[in-house]
Short mmCIF file of C-alpha atoms in Angstrom, two decimals:
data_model
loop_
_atom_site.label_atom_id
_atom_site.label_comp_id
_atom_site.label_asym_id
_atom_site.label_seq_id
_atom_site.Cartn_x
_atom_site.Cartn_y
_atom_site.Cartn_z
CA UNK A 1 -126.11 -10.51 47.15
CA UNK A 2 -127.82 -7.07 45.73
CA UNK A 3 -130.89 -7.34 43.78
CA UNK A 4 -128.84 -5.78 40.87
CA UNK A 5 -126.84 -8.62 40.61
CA UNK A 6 -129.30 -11.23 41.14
CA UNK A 7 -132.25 -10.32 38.50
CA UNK A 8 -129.62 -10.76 35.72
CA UNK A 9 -128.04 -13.65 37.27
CA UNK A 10 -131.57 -15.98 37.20
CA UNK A 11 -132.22 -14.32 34.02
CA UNK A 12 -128.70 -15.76 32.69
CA UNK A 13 -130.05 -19.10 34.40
CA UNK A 14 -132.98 -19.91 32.83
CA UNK A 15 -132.06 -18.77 29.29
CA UNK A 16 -129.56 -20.90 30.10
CA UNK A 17 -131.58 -24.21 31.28
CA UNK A 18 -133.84 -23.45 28.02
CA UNK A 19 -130.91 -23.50 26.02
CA UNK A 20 -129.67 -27.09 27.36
CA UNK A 21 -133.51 -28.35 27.30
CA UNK A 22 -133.27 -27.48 23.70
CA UNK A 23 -129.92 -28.82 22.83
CA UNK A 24 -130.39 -32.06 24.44
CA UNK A 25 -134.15 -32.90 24.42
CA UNK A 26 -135.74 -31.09 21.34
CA UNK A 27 -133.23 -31.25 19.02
CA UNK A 28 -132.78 -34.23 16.97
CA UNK A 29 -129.83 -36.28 16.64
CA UNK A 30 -127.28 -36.18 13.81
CA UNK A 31 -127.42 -38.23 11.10
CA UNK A 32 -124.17 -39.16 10.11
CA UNK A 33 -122.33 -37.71 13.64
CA UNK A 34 -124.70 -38.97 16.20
CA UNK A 35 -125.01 -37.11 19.75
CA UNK A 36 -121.70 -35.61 19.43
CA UNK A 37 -122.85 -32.84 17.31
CA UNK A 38 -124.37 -31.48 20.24
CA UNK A 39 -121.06 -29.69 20.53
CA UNK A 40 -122.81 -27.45 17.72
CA UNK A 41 -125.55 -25.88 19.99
CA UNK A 42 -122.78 -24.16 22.24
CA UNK A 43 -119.40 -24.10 20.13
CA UNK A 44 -121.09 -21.41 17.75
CA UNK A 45 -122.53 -19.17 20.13
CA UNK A 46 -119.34 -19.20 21.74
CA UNK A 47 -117.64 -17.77 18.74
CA UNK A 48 -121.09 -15.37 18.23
CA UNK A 49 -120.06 -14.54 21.91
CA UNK A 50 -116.27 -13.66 21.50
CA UNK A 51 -117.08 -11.87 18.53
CA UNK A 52 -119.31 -9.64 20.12
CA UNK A 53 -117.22 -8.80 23.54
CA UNK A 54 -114.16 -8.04 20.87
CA UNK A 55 -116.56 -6.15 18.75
CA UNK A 56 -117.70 -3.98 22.59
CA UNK A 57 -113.65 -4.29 22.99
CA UNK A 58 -112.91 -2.21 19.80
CA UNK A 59 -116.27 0.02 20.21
CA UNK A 60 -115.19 0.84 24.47
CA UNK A 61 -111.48 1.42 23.23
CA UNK A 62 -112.58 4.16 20.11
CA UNK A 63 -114.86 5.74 22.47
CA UNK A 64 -111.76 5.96 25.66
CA UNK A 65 -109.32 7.56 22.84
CA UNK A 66 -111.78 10.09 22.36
CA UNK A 67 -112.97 11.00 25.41
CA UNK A 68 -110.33 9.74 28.18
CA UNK A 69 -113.08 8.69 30.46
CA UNK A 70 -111.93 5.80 32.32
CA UNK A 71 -115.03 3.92 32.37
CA UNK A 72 -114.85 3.50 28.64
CA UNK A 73 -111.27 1.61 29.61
CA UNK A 74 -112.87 -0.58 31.94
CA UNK A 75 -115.65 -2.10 29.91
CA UNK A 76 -112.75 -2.99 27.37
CA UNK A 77 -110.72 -4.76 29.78
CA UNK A 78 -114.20 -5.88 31.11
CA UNK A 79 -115.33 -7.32 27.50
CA UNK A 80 -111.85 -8.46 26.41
CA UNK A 81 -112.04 -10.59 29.70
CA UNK A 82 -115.09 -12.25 28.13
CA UNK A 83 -114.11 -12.22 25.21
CA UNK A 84 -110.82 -14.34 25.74
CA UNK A 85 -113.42 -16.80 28.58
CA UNK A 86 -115.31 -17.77 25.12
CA UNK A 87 -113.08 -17.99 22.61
CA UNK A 88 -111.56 -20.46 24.80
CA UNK A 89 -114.17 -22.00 25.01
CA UNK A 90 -114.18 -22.02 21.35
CA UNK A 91 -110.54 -23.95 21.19
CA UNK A 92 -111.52 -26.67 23.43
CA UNK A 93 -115.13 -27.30 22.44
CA UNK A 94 -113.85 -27.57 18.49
CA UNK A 95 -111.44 -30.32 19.05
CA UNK A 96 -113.33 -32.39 20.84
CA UNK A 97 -116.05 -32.01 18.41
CA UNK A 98 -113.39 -32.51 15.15
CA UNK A 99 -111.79 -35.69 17.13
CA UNK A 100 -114.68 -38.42 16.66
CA UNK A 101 -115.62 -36.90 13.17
CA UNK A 102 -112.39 -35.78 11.73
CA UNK A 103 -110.35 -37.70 13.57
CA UNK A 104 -107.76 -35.67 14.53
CA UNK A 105 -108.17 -32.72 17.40
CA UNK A 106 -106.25 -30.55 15.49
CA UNK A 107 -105.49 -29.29 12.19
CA UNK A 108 -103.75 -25.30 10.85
CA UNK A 109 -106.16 -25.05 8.93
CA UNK A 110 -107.83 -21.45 8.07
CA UNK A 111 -110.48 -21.39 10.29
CA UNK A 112 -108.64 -23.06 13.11
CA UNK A 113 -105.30 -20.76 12.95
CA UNK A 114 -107.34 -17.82 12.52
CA UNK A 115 -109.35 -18.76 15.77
CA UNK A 116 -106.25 -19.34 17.41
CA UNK A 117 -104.19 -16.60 16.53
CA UNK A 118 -107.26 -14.18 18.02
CA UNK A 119 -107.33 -15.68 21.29
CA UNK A 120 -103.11 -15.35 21.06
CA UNK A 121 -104.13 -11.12 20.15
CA UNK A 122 -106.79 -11.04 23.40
CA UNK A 123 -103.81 -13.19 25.83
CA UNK A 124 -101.76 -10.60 24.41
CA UNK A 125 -104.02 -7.66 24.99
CA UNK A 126 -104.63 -8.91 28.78
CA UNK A 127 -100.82 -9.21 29.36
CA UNK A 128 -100.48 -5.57 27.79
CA UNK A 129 -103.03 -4.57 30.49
CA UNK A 130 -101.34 -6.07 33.66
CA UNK A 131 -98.03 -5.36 33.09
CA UNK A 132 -97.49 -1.92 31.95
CA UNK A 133 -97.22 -0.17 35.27
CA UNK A 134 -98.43 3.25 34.25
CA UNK A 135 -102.19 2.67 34.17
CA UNK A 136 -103.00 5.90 31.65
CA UNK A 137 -100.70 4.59 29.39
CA UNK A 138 -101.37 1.20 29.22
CA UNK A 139 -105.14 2.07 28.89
CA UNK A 140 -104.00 3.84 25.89
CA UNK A 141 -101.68 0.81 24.31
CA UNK A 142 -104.43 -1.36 25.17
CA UNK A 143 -107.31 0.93 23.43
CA UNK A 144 -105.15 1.09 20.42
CA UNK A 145 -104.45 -3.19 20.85
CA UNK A 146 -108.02 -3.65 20.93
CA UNK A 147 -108.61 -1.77 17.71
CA UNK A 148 -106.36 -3.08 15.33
CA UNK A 149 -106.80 -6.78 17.04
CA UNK A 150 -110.50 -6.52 16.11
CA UNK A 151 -109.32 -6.84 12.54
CA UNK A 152 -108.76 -10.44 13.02
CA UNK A 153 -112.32 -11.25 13.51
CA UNK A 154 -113.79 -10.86 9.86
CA UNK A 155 -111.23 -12.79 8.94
CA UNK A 156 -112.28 -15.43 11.07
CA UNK A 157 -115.45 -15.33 10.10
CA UNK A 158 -114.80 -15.30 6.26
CA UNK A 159 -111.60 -17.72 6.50
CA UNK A 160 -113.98 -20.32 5.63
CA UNK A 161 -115.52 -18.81 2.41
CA UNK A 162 -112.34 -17.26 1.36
CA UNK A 163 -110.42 -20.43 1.85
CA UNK A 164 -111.40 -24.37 1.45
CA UNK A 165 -110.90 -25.86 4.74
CA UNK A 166 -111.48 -28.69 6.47
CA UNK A 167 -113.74 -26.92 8.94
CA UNK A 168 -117.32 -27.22 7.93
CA UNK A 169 -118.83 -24.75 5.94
CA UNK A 170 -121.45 -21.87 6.47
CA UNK A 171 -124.96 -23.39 7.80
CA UNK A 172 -126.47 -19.81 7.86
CA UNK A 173 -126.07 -17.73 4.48
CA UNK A 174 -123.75 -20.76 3.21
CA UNK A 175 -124.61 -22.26 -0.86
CA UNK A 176 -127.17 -23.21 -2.02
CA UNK A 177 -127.94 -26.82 -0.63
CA UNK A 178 -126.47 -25.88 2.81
CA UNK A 179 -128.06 -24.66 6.23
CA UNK A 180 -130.14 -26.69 9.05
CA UNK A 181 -133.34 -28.47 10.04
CA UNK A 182 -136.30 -26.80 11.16
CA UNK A 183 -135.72 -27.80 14.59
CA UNK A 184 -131.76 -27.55 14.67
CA UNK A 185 -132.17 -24.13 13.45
CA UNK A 186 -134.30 -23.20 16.07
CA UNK A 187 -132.00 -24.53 19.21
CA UNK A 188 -129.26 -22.53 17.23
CA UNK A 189 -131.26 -19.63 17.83
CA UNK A 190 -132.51 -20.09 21.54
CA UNK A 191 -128.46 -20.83 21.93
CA UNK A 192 -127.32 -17.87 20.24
CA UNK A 193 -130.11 -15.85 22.66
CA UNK A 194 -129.13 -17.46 25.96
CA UNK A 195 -125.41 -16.84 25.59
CA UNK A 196 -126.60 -13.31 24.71
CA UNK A 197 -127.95 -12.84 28.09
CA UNK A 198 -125.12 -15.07 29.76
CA UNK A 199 -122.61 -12.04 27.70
CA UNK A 200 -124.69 -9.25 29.33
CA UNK A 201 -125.34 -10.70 32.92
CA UNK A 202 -121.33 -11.13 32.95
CA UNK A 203 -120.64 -7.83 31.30
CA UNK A 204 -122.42 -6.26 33.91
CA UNK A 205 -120.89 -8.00 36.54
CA UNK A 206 -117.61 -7.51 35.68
CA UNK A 207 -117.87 -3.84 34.49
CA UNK A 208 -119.20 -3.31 37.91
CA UNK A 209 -116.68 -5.13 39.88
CA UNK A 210 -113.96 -2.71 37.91
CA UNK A 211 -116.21 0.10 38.67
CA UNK A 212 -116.07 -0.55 42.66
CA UNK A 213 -112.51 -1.40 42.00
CA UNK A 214 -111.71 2.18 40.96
CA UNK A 215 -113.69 3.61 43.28
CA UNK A 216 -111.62 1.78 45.90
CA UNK A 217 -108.30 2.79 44.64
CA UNK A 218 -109.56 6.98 44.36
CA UNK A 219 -111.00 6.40 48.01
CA UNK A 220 -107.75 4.92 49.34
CA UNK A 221 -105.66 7.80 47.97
CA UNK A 222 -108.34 10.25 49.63
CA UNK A 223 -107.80 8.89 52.42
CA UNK A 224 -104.30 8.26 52.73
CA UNK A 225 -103.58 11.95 51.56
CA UNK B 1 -113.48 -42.62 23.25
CA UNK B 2 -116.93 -42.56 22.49
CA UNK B 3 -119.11 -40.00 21.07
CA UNK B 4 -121.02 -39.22 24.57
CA UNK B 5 -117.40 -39.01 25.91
CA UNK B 6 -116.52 -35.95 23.54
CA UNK B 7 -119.76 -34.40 24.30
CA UNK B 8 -119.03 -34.91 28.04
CA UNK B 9 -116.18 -33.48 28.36
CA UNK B 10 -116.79 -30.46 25.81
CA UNK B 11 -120.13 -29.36 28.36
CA UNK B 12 -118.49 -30.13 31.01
CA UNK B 13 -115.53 -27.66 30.44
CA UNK B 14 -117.66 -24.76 28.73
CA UNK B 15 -119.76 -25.10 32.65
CA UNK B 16 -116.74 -25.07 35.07
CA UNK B 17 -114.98 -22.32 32.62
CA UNK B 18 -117.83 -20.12 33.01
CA UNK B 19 -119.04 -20.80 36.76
CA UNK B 20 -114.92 -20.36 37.83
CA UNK B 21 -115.18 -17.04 36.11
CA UNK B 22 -118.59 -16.08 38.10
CA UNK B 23 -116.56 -17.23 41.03
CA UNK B 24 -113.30 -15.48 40.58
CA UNK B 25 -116.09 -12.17 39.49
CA UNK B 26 -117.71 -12.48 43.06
CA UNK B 27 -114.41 -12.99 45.33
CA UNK B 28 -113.17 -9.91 43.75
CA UNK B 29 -116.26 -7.99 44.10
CA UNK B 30 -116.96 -9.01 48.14
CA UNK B 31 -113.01 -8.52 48.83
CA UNK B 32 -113.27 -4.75 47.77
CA UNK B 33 -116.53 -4.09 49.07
CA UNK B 34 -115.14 -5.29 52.56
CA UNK B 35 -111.78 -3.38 51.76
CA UNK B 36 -114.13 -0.12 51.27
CA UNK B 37 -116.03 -0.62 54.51
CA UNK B 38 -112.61 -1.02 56.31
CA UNK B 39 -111.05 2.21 54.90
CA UNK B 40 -114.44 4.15 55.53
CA UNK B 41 -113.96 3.09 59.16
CA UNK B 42 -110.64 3.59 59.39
CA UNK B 43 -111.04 6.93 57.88
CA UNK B 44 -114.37 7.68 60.73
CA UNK B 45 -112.26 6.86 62.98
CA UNK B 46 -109.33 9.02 62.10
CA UNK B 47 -111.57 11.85 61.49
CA UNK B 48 -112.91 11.41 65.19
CA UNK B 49 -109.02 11.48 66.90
#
């Protein structure tokens, strides 16, 4: 593999082994949950994660409306990709956390529906993508998708001060009485930085990998013509 | 289910999620960059007839 490739890759890796030395070895257990909490220390950077691709998503799909250039396209589709990967990841982790300690994996919910009807916005957005056969126009649909889907993420993230739900509420910037131990905190944070760098390193690798792929196309029509 | 069985499961799915996406990243990548080096010969070759 290039060099390129690789430094970010290891980089990813360890962030990533500090984050799960962290979650499962530093960080105390739960109280009143026990172990499963653990969920915690990678269901919220998830979300932090998604957020972020959708927030490159709406930034990439301004900047291709005003300048055409296609490599503004490509690290929309490229972020969107990543984007819909962790708010996936969101879905399934947040079940399996709510089953044991709400007892049910599943409830509509603000927070949840929200949650659920962005990834259904991002599906929708990738679909949009693949099957609109004129690539120049459905680069434009899809730059125009991505910026009115972004919408949907403050509302995510304030569905649970604007509404009461069932999900729990705000540990960071919540009332007065909420937020996190010491050491919880801090595993939050090394989370939130490792899936950061995992974001970036796949980013990068992805961007890159549409990059060659529209290099490929142009060099196929050069040389078939 | 226990708790460790939620936790399991959640971990392992967030892992194989993200290492099938690195996966599916680097077959695309090495199929095009053998794709390239096939059309650059082809087109060497086609030059030299």
């Amino acid at each position: 593999m290039d060099k390129k490739y690789l430094i970010p890759i290891l980089l990813s890796y360890v962030a990533i082994l500090a984050a799960l030395y962290f979650a499962f070895i530093y960080a105390p257990t739960e109280r009143t949950m026990g172990d499963v909490q653990r969920i915690f220390y990678f269901h919220v950077p998830s979300a932090w994660v998604s957020f972020l691709a959708f927030f490159v998503v709406c930034i990439a799909s301004i900047a291709f409306l005003r300048t055409g250039k296609e490599s503004w396209d490509i690290l929309a589709a490229s972020s969107a990709e990543i984007g819909v990967l962790f708010i996936t990841i969101v879905l399934i982790t947040g079940p399996m956390w709510a089953k044991p300690v709400w007892n049910t994996f599943w409830t509509w919910d603000a927070r949840l529906t929200t949650s659920f009807i962005l990834w259904l916005i991002y599906i929708a957005y990738l679909m949009l993508r693949s099957y609109v056969h004129d690539k120049e126009r459905g680069a434009r649909f899809a730059a125009v998708f991505g910026i009115i889907g972004f919408l949907d993420v403050p509302i995510v993230y304030m569905s649970i001060r604007w509404w009461r739900t069932l999900h729990p509420a705000p540990v960071m910037g919540g009332k007065e009485g909420s937020g996190l131990a010491p050491e919880m905190l801090m595993t939050l944070m090394i989370c939130l930085g490792a899936f950061t760098i995992l974001f970036a390193t796949l980013l990068f690798l992805r961007y890159k990998t549409g990059m060659v792929a529209t290099e490929f196309e142009r060099l196929k029509i050069k040389i078939h013509s | 289910m226990s708790n460790l069985t939620y936790l399991f499961i959640a971990y392992a799915f967030i892992w194989t999620a993200i290492f099938l996406y690195l996966l599916n990243i680097g077959k695309k990548l090495s199929f095009i960059q053998r794709e390239i080096k096939l059309l650059k010969e082809d087109g060497y070759k086609s030059e030299g007839n």
